[in-house]
Tab-separated table of N, CA and C in Angstrom:
chain	number	residue	atom	x	y	z
P	1	UNK	N	-26.682	-13.777	5.962
P	1	UNK	CA	-26.865	-13.280	7.792
P	1	UNK	C	-26.652	-11.635	7.813
P	2	UNK	N	-25.368	-11.273	6.725
P	2	UNK	CA	-24.860	-9.807	6.865
P	2	UNK	C	-25.254	-8.938	5.602
P	3	UNK	N	-25.802	-9.914	4.650
P	3	UNK	CA	-25.455	-9.204	3.448
P	3	UNK	C	-26.867	-7.755	3.039
P	4	UNK	N	-26.234	-6.761	3.334
P	4	UNK	CA	-27.190	-5.708	2.562
P	4	UNK	C	-27.882	-5.097	3.107
P	5	UNK	N	-28.162	-5.844	4.617
P	5	UNK	CA	-29.324	-4.703	5.415
P	5	UNK	C	-28.778	-4.299	6.383
P	6	UNK	N	-28.857	-2.961	6.585
P	6	UNK	CA	-28.385	-2.008	7.169
P	6	UNK	C	-28.397	-2.400	8.647
P	7	UNK	N	-29.837	-3.567	8.812
P	7	UNK	CA	-30.107	-3.484	10.341
P	7	UNK	C	-29.406	-4.785	10.789
P	8	UNK	N	-28.189	-5.156	9.885
P	8	UNK	CA	-27.958	-6.777	10.681
P	8	UNK	C	-27.133	-6.617	11.449
P	9	UNK	N	-27.426	-7.894	12.041
P	9	UNK	CA	-26.214	-7.990	13.572
P	9	UNK	C	-24.600	-7.219	13.386
P	10	UNK	N	-24.248	-7.688	11.813
P	10	UNK	CA	-22.724	-7.097	11.306
P	10	UNK	C	-22.655	-5.843	11.270
P	11	UNK	N	-23.854	-5.339	10.725
P	11	UNK	CA	-23.865	-3.364	10.340
P	11	UNK	C	-23.791	-2.874	11.861
P	12	UNK	N	-24.549	-3.430	12.595
P	12	UNK	CA	-25.161	-2.894	14.072
P	12	UNK	C	-23.591	-3.304	15.152
P	13	UNK	N	-22.618	-3.570	14.619
P	13	UNK	CA	-21.307	-3.753	15.663
P	13	UNK	C	-20.229	-2.726	14.721
P	14	UNK	N	-20.431	-2.612	13.514
P	14	UNK	CA	-18.973	-1.894	12.919
P	14	UNK	C	-19.366	-0.293	12.772
P	15	UNK	N	-18.107	0.704	12.814
P	15	UNK	CA	-19.204	2.192	12.530
P	15	UNK	C	-17.554	2.488	11.613
P	16	UNK	N	-17.622	3.533	11.146
P	16	UNK	CA	-16.776	4.631	10.555
P	16	UNK	C	-15.774	5.261	11.748
P	17	UNK	N	-14.279	5.333	11.045
P	17	UNK	CA	-13.492	6.052	11.908
P	17	UNK	C	-13.477	7.068	11.006
P	18	UNK	N	-13.437	8.166	10.958
P	18	UNK	CA	-13.382	9.344	10.129
P	18	UNK	C	-11.652	9.706	9.686
P	19	UNK	N	-11.304	9.719	8.771
P	19	UNK	CA	-9.998	10.113	7.908
P	19	UNK	C	-10.202	11.217	7.151
P	20	UNK	N	-10.275	11.625	5.903
P	20	UNK	CA	-10.405	12.591	4.721
P	20	UNK	C	-12.393	12.416	4.849
P	21	UNK	N	-12.932	11.528	4.990
P	21	UNK	CA	-14.630	11.520	4.743
P	21	UNK	C	-14.885	11.286	3.421
P	22	UNK	N	-13.672	10.861	2.712
P	22	UNK	CA	-14.424	10.804	1.131
P	22	UNK	C	-14.889	9.731	0.768
P	23	UNK	N	-15.473	8.040	1.979
P	23	UNK	CA	-15.973	7.266	1.598
P	23	UNK	C	-17.333	7.102	2.865
P	24	UNK	N	-17.234	8.028	3.610
P	24	UNK	CA	-18.390	8.278	4.498
P	24	UNK	C	-19.581	8.909	4.313
P	25	UNK	N	-20.279	8.212	3.947
P	25	UNK	CA	-21.802	9.380	3.719
P	25	UNK	C	-22.500	9.841	4.938
P	26	UNK	N	-22.153	11.024	4.287
P	26	UNK	CA	-22.896	12.008	5.906
P	26	UNK	C	-23.974	11.880	6.720
P	27	UNK	N	-25.157	11.788	5.848
P	27	UNK	CA	-26.167	11.485	6.745
P	27	UNK	C	-26.743	10.009	6.668
P	28	UNK	N	-25.749	8.964	5.789
P	28	UNK	CA	-26.728	7.749	5.826
P	28	UNK	C	-25.816	6.538	6.634
P	29	UNK	N	-24.518	7.069	6.604
P	29	UNK	CA	-23.358	5.775	7.333
P	29	UNK	C	-23.695	5.837	9.027
P	30	UNK	N	-23.035	5.204	9.556
P	30	UNK	CA	-22.998	5.129	10.922
P	30	UNK	C	-21.413	5.596	11.795
P	31	UNK	N	-21.223	6.848	11.927
P	31	UNK	CA	-19.972	7.382	11.912
P	31	UNK	C	-19.678	8.523	12.913
P	32	UNK	N	-20.928	8.575	13.565
P	32	UNK	CA	-21.038	9.461	14.708
P	32	UNK	C	-22.004	9.201	15.676
P	33	UNK	N	-21.571	8.695	16.772
P	33	UNK	CA	-22.833	8.294	17.735
P	33	UNK	C	-23.290	7.005	17.725
P	34	UNK	N	-24.660	6.281	17.800
P	34	UNK	CA	-25.249	5.398	17.476
P	34	UNK	C	-26.216	4.793	16.728
P	35	UNK	N	-26.090	5.998	15.533
P	35	UNK	CA	-27.409	6.139	14.726
P	35	UNK	C	-26.831	6.862	13.776
P	36	UNK	N	-27.956	6.673	12.368
P	36	UNK	CA	-27.170	7.877	11.329
P	36	UNK	C	-27.552	9.461	11.796
P	37	UNK	N	-27.252	10.113	11.434
P	37	UNK	CA	-27.818	11.589	11.390
P	37	UNK	C	-28.785	11.691	10.835
P	38	UNK	N	-29.395	11.161	9.811
P	38	UNK	CA	-30.693	11.311	9.135
P	38	UNK	C	-31.320	10.923	10.022
P	39	UNK	N	-31.434	9.761	10.681
P	39	UNK	CA	-32.655	9.584	11.831
P	39	UNK	C	-32.401	10.467	13.023
P	40	UNK	N	-31.221	10.322	13.581
P	40	UNK	CA	-31.136	11.528	14.824
P	40	UNK	C	-31.523	12.991	14.782
P	41	UNK	N	-31.566	13.197	13.277
P	41	UNK	CA	-31.592	14.699	12.913
P	41	UNK	C	-32.809	14.969	11.908
P	42	UNK	N	-33.680	14.243	11.763
P	42	UNK	CA	-34.797	14.087	10.478
P	42	UNK	C	-35.253	15.595	10.182
P	43	UNK	N	-35.338	16.554	10.741
P	43	UNK	CA	-35.773	18.267	10.493
P	43	UNK	C	-34.400	18.656	9.917
P	44	UNK	N	-33.430	18.353	10.286
P	44	UNK	CA	-31.929	19.223	9.779
P	44	UNK	C	-31.517	18.302	8.528
P	45	UNK	N	-32.205	16.987	8.751
P	45	UNK	CA	-31.791	16.503	7.354
P	45	UNK	C	-32.970	17.138	6.378
P	46	UNK	N	-34.045	17.406	6.494
P	46	UNK	CA	-34.744	17.870	5.248
P	46	UNK	C	-34.729	18.855	5.379
P	47	UNK	N	-33.551	19.869	6.021
P	47	UNK	CA	-33.648	21.076	5.513
P	47	UNK	C	-32.462	21.166	4.637
P	48	UNK	N	-31.596	20.275	4.484
P	48	UNK	CA	-29.933	19.867	3.951
P	48	UNK	C	-30.766	20.262	2.602
P	49	UNK	N	-29.547	21.061	1.560
P	49	UNK	CA	-29.804	21.393	0.271
P	49	UNK	C	-28.849	19.687	-0.142
P	50	UNK	N	-27.583	19.253	0.166
P	50	UNK	CA	-27.230	17.880	-0.150
P	50	UNK	C	-27.412	17.071	0.705
P	51	UNK	N	-28.400	15.801	0.152
P	51	UNK	CA	-28.837	14.783	0.945
P	51	UNK	C	-27.976	13.653	0.966
P	52	UNK	N	-27.579	13.420	-0.115
P	52	UNK	CA	-26.426	12.214	-0.379
P	52	UNK	C	-24.908	13.093	-0.544
P	53	UNK	N	-24.187	12.238	-0.236
P	53	UNK	CA	-23.044	12.683	-0.208
P	53	UNK	C	-22.106	12.051	0.857
P	54	UNK	N	-20.679	12.399	0.618
P	54	UNK	CA	-19.903	11.934	1.273
P	54	UNK	C	-19.419	13.094	2.483
P	55	UNK	N	-19.281	12.973	3.758
P	55	UNK	CA	-18.778	14.147	5.022
P	55	UNK	C	-17.501	14.811	4.014
P	56	UNK	N	-16.711	15.045	3.021
P	56	UNK	CA	-15.981	15.845	2.535
P	56	UNK	C	-16.376	16.568	1.327
P	57	UNK	N	-18.039	16.276	1.546
P	57	UNK	CA	-18.655	17.414	0.759
P	57	UNK	C	-19.077	18.494	1.259
P	58	UNK	N	-19.203	18.149	2.693
P	58	UNK	CA	-20.070	19.457	3.477
P	58	UNK	C	-18.870	19.917	4.217
P	59	UNK	N	-17.784	20.468	3.535
P	59	UNK	CA	-16.873	21.635	4.586
P	59	UNK	C	-15.867	22.107	3.501
P	60	UNK	N	-15.014	22.350	3.955
P	60	UNK	CA	-14.181	22.994	3.176
P	60	UNK	C	-12.464	23.168	4.008
P	61	UNK	N	-11.559	23.279	3.582
P	61	UNK	CA	-10.290	23.385	4.284
P	61	UNK	C	-9.725	24.968	3.793
P	62	UNK	N	-9.732	25.408	5.317
P	62	UNK	CA	-9.459	26.563	5.149
P	62	UNK	C	-8.075	26.791	5.924
P	63	UNK	N	-7.043	27.261	5.494
P	63	UNK	CA	-5.297	27.496	6.358
P	63	UNK	C	-5.442	25.894	7.007
P	64	UNK	N	-5.570	24.969	6.811
P	64	UNK	CA	-5.105	23.297	7.227
P	64	UNK	C	-5.976	23.399	8.210
P	65	UNK	N	-7.246	24.021	8.247
P	65	UNK	CA	-8.566	23.431	9.416
P	65	UNK	C	-9.641	23.156	8.622
P	66	UNK	N	-10.291	22.363	9.045
P	66	UNK	CA	-11.610	22.003	8.551
P	66	UNK	C	-12.698	22.705	9.137
P	67	UNK	N	-13.685	23.415	8.261
P	67	UNK	CA	-14.623	23.885	8.350
P	67	UNK	C	-15.989	23.343	7.827
P	68	UNK	N	-17.046	23.296	8.640
P	68	UNK	CA	-17.916	22.646	8.292
P	68	UNK	C	-19.181	23.721	7.664
P	69	UNK	N	-19.156	23.160	6.176
P	69	UNK	CA	-20.137	23.781	5.469
P	69	UNK	C	-21.674	23.409	5.333
P	70	UNK	N	-22.605	23.321	5.757
P	70	UNK	CA	-23.634	22.353	5.371
P	70	UNK	C	-24.785	23.570	4.544
P	71	UNK	N	-24.824	23.437	3.262
P	71	UNK	CA	-25.716	24.510	2.937
P	71	UNK	C	-27.429	23.710	3.030
P	72	UNK	N	-27.974	25.154	3.134
P	72	UNK	CA	-29.657	24.617	3.868
P	72	UNK	C	-30.469	25.398	3.039
P	73	UNK	N	-31.571	24.634	3.030
P	73	UNK	CA	-32.374	25.368	1.751
P	73	UNK	C	-33.316	26.233	2.207
P	74	UNK	N	-33.338	26.829	3.536
P	74	UNK	CA	-33.841	27.708	4.337
P	74	UNK	C	-33.239	28.152	5.352
P	75	UNK	N	-33.677	29.411	6.048
P	75	UNK	CA	-32.968	29.932	7.252
P	75	UNK	C	-33.640	29.245	8.130
P	76	UNK	N	-33.052	29.077	9.360
P	76	UNK	CA	-33.750	28.316	10.689
P	76	UNK	C	-34.122	29.240	11.267
P	77	UNK	N	-35.640	28.886	11.791
P	77	UNK	CA	-36.224	29.738	12.776
P	77	UNK	C	-35.621	29.954	14.253
P	78	UNK	N	-36.231	31.041	14.867
P	78	UNK	CA	-35.563	31.190	16.253
P	78	UNK	C	-35.745	29.992	17.147
P	79	UNK	N	-36.586	28.813	16.933
P	79	UNK	CA	-36.943	28.295	18.140
P	79	UNK	C	-36.125	26.923	17.831
P	80	UNK	N	-35.576	26.731	16.349
P	80	UNK	CA	-34.708	25.744	15.847
P	80	UNK	C	-33.377	25.971	16.115
P	81	UNK	N	-33.005	26.951	17.062
P	81	UNK	CA	-31.469	27.301	17.186
P	81	UNK	C	-30.775	26.048	17.930
P	82	UNK	N	-31.335	26.052	19.119
P	82	UNK	CA	-30.623	25.051	19.928
P	82	UNK	C	-30.614	23.826	19.284
P	83	UNK	N	-31.875	23.131	18.750
P	83	UNK	CA	-30.786	21.564	17.936
P	83	UNK	C	-30.126	21.940	16.480
P	84	UNK	N	-29.884	23.197	15.855
P	84	UNK	CA	-28.849	23.073	15.146
P	84	UNK	C	-27.257	23.483	15.886
P	85	UNK	N	-27.581	24.291	16.792
P	85	UNK	CA	-26.137	24.038	17.726
P	85	UNK	C	-25.807	22.877	18.095
P	86	UNK	N	-26.849	22.206	18.740
P	86	UNK	CA	-26.199	21.002	19.256
P	86	UNK	C	-25.961	20.162	18.317
P	87	UNK	N	-26.288	20.026	16.951
P	87	UNK	CA	-25.751	19.189	15.633
P	87	UNK	C	-24.545	19.665	15.627
P	88	UNK	N	-24.188	20.658	15.125
P	88	UNK	CA	-22.820	21.356	14.748
P	88	UNK	C	-22.098	21.003	15.814
P	89	UNK	N	-22.047	21.614	17.222
P	89	UNK	CA	-21.349	21.197	18.617
P	89	UNK	C	-20.792	19.576	18.057
P	90	UNK	N	-21.619	18.672	17.785
P	90	UNK	CA	-21.505	17.381	17.542
P	90	UNK	C	-20.465	17.027	16.888
P	91	UNK	N	-21.031	17.625	15.711
P	91	UNK	CA	-19.740	17.405	14.086
P	91	UNK	C	-18.265	18.076	14.600
P	92	UNK	N	-18.535	19.027	15.550
P	92	UNK	CA	-17.171	19.509	15.705
P	92	UNK	C	-16.304	18.547	16.575
P	93	UNK	N	-16.777	17.538	16.973
P	93	UNK	CA	-15.974	16.678	17.957
P	93	UNK	C	-15.287	15.691	16.813
P	94	UNK	N	-15.747	15.863	15.712
P	94	UNK	CA	-14.798	14.989	14.494
P	94	UNK	C	-14.237	15.669	14.278
P	95	UNK	N	-12.924	14.877	13.960
P	95	UNK	CA	-11.328	15.513	13.639
P	95	UNK	C	-11.329	14.821	11.901
P	96	UNK	N	-11.537	15.631	11.078
P	96	UNK	CA	-11.283	15.270	9.889
P	96	UNK	C	-9.596	15.416	9.246
P	97	UNK	N	-9.203	14.303	8.909
P	97	UNK	CA	-7.999	14.345	8.588
P	97	UNK	C	-7.271	14.233	7.123
P	98	UNK	N	-7.278	14.756	6.565
P	98	UNK	CA	-7.159	15.189	5.081
P	98	UNK	C	-6.261	13.835	4.676
P	99	UNK	N	-5.154	13.409	5.393
P	99	UNK	CA	-4.144	12.538	5.094
P	99	UNK	C	-4.071	11.147	5.480
P	100	UNK	N	-5.532	11.105	6.079
P	100	UNK	CA	-5.897	9.810	6.516
P	100	UNK	C	-6.968	8.958	5.950
P	101	UNK	N	-7.433	7.385	5.631
P	101	UNK	CA	-8.045	7.298	4.730
P	101	UNK	C	-8.829	6.838	5.835
P	102	UNK	N	-10.413	6.845	5.715
P	102	UNK	CA	-11.463	6.433	6.318
P	102	UNK	C	-11.481	4.957	6.598
P	103	UNK	N	-11.763	4.321	8.149
P	103	UNK	CA	-11.769	2.991	8.118
P	103	UNK	C	-12.721	2.351	9.081
P	104	UNK	N	-12.811	0.999	9.012
P	104	UNK	CA	-14.114	0.590	9.475
P	104	UNK	C	-13.642	0.079	10.699
P	105	UNK	N	-13.990	0.567	12.149
P	105	UNK	CA	-13.792	-0.428	13.384
P	105	UNK	C	-15.190	-1.175	13.996
P	106	UNK	N	-14.486	-1.844	14.715
P	106	UNK	CA	-15.447	-3.112	15.159
P	106	UNK	C	-16.008	-2.758	16.387
P	107	UNK	N	-17.149	-2.546	16.894
P	107	UNK	CA	-17.535	-1.728	18.200
P	107	UNK	C	-17.992	-3.242	19.045
P	108	UNK	N	-17.913	-4.304	18.423
P	108	UNK	CA	-18.482	-5.339	19.229
P	108	UNK	C	-17.475	-6.030	19.757
P	109	UNK	N	-16.165	-5.209	20.206
P	109	UNK	CA	-14.564	-5.749	20.814
P	109	UNK	C	-14.365	-4.513	21.301
P	110	UNK	N	-13.461	-4.486	22.682
P	110	UNK	CA	-12.697	-3.301	23.131
P	110	UNK	C	-11.612	-3.178	22.666
P	111	UNK	N	-11.396	-3.846	21.802
P	111	UNK	CA	-9.777	-3.562	20.815
P	111	UNK	C	-10.260	-3.010	19.312
P	112	UNK	N	-11.215	-2.684	19.260
P	112	UNK	CA	-11.805	-2.064	18.183
P	112	UNK	C	-11.320	-2.962	16.771
P	113	UNK	N	-10.810	-4.667	17.011
P	113	UNK	CA	-10.707	-5.299	15.691
P	113	UNK	C	-11.950	-6.523	15.751
P	114	UNK	N	-11.910	-6.570	14.670
P	114	UNK	CA	-13.222	-8.005	14.106
P	114	UNK	C	-12.254	-9.272	14.865
P	115	UNK	N	-13.011	-10.143	15.725
P	115	UNK	CA	-12.409	-11.400	16.087
P	115	UNK	C	-13.938	-12.629	15.784
P	116	UNK	N	-13.164	-13.569	15.673
P	116	UNK	CA	-14.296	-14.692	15.596
P	116	UNK	C	-15.267	-14.599	16.402
P	117	UNK	N	-14.341	-14.800	17.940
P	117	UNK	CA	-14.906	-14.867	19.016
P	117	UNK	C	-15.941	-14.231	19.441
P	118	UNK	N	-15.648	-12.581	19.195
P	118	UNK	CA	-16.529	-11.367	19.649
P	118	UNK	C	-17.560	-11.818	18.703
P	119	UNK	N	-17.685	-12.030	17.307
P	119	UNK	CA	-18.798	-12.166	16.614
P	119	UNK	C	-19.443	-13.361	17.147
P	120	UNK	N	-18.789	-14.729	17.553
P	120	UNK	CA	-19.488	-15.453	17.967
P	120	UNK	C	-20.486	-15.163	19.652
P	121	UNK	N	-19.818	-14.399	20.278
P	121	UNK	CA	-20.733	-13.756	21.209
P	121	UNK	C	-21.609	-13.162	21.180
P	122	UNK	N	-21.748	-12.265	20.374
P	122	UNK	CA	-22.877	-11.726	20.018
P	122	UNK	C	-23.648	-11.982	19.713
P	123	UNK	N	-23.325	-13.038	18.410
P	123	UNK	CA	-24.759	-13.915	17.912
P	123	UNK	C	-25.347	-14.829	18.905
P	124	UNK	N	-24.663	-14.958	19.751
P	124	UNK	CA	-25.049	-15.969	20.970
P	124	UNK	C	-26.048	-14.798	21.817
P	125	UNK	N	-25.220	-14.066	22.221
P	125	UNK	CA	-26.128	-13.023	22.803
P	125	UNK	C	-27.640	-12.688	21.841
P	126	UNK	N	-27.760	-12.328	21.271
P	126	UNK	CA	-28.587	-11.823	19.908
P	126	UNK	C	-29.670	-12.857	19.832
P	127	UNK	N	-29.042	-14.531	20.257
P	127	UNK	CA	-30.143	-15.547	20.007
P	127	UNK	C	-30.111	-16.013	18.391
P	128	UNK	N	-29.141	-15.308	17.801
P	128	UNK	CA	-28.996	-15.921	16.158
P	128	UNK	C	-28.395	-17.269	16.171
P	129	UNK	N	-27.363	-17.454	16.991
P	129	UNK	CA	-26.607	-18.770	17.526
P	129	UNK	C	-26.317	-19.459	18.478
P	130	UNK	N	-27.124	-20.246	18.809
P	130	UNK	CA	-27.029	-21.357	20.215
P	130	UNK	C	-25.828	-21.614	20.548
P	131	UNK	N	-25.500	-21.440	21.515
P	131	UNK	CA	-23.914	-22.261	22.281
P	131	UNK	C	-24.369	-23.705	22.205
P	132	UNK	N	-22.989	-24.255	21.624
P	132	UNK	CA	-23.239	-25.814	21.398
P	132	UNK	C	-21.740	-26.298	22.254
P	133	UNK	N	-22.159	-27.371	22.944
P	133	UNK	CA	-21.261	-28.167	23.465
P	133	UNK	C	-20.268	-29.071	22.513
P	134	UNK	N	-19.278	-28.908	22.153
P	134	UNK	CA	-18.268	-29.479	21.460
P	134	UNK	C	-17.580	-30.580	22.543
P	135	UNK	N	-17.920	-30.917	23.425
P	135	UNK	CA	-17.558	-32.023	23.791
P	135	UNK	C	-17.927	-33.120	23.784
P	136	UNK	N	-19.364	-33.232	22.981
P	136	UNK	CA	-20.034	-34.294	22.866
P	136	UNK	C	-19.531	-35.064	21.659
P	137	UNK	N	-18.864	-34.341	20.748
P	137	UNK	CA	-18.216	-34.505	19.416
P	137	UNK	C	-17.617	-35.731	19.868
P	138	UNK	N	-17.440	-37.040	19.010
P	138	UNK	CA	-16.617	-38.383	18.970
P	138	UNK	C	-15.516	-38.215	18.035
P	139	UNK	N	-14.239	-37.877	18.499
P	139	UNK	CA	-13.311	-37.487	17.650
P	139	UNK	C	-12.457	-39.163	17.153
P	140	UNK	N	-13.126	-40.179	17.715
P	140	UNK	CA	-12.560	-41.295	17.693
P	140	UNK	C	-13.127	-42.066	16.200
P	141	UNK	N	-14.210	-41.144	15.777
P	141	UNK	CA	-14.832	-42.075	15.224
P	141	UNK	C	-14.145	-41.906	13.331
P	142	UNK	N	-13.108	-41.170	13.475
P	142	UNK	CA	-12.448	-40.655	12.104
P	142	UNK	C	-11.172	-41.707	11.676
């Protein structure tokens, strides 16, 4: 049910919370927004020199501040500046913290913590499971 398929119900309800960025794939993981950066910005992805790598490979620390440094295959055309500025502005909303580990959060519940009941509700809502009435079970038969 959840194994390896990046479009599984489970994968669709978890996101990375960025710490140092060493465990999160910059282009391919769900860590900013509701989709991968590769899907949301295909033109920008195609111009990136580094196609695979963790977040911490896309910038440097300078005087205790994270600076995004993405290497491009070619210069951007003038008409592309709006999308590249939108992309960079979105990246700037993420705080990289070298002292904190990356961690998974569960977006299937407002607490951001996985619970069986939240998973059950998602599975029922997506018609993967059908809600059952347990009142019909005869406990006296044991």
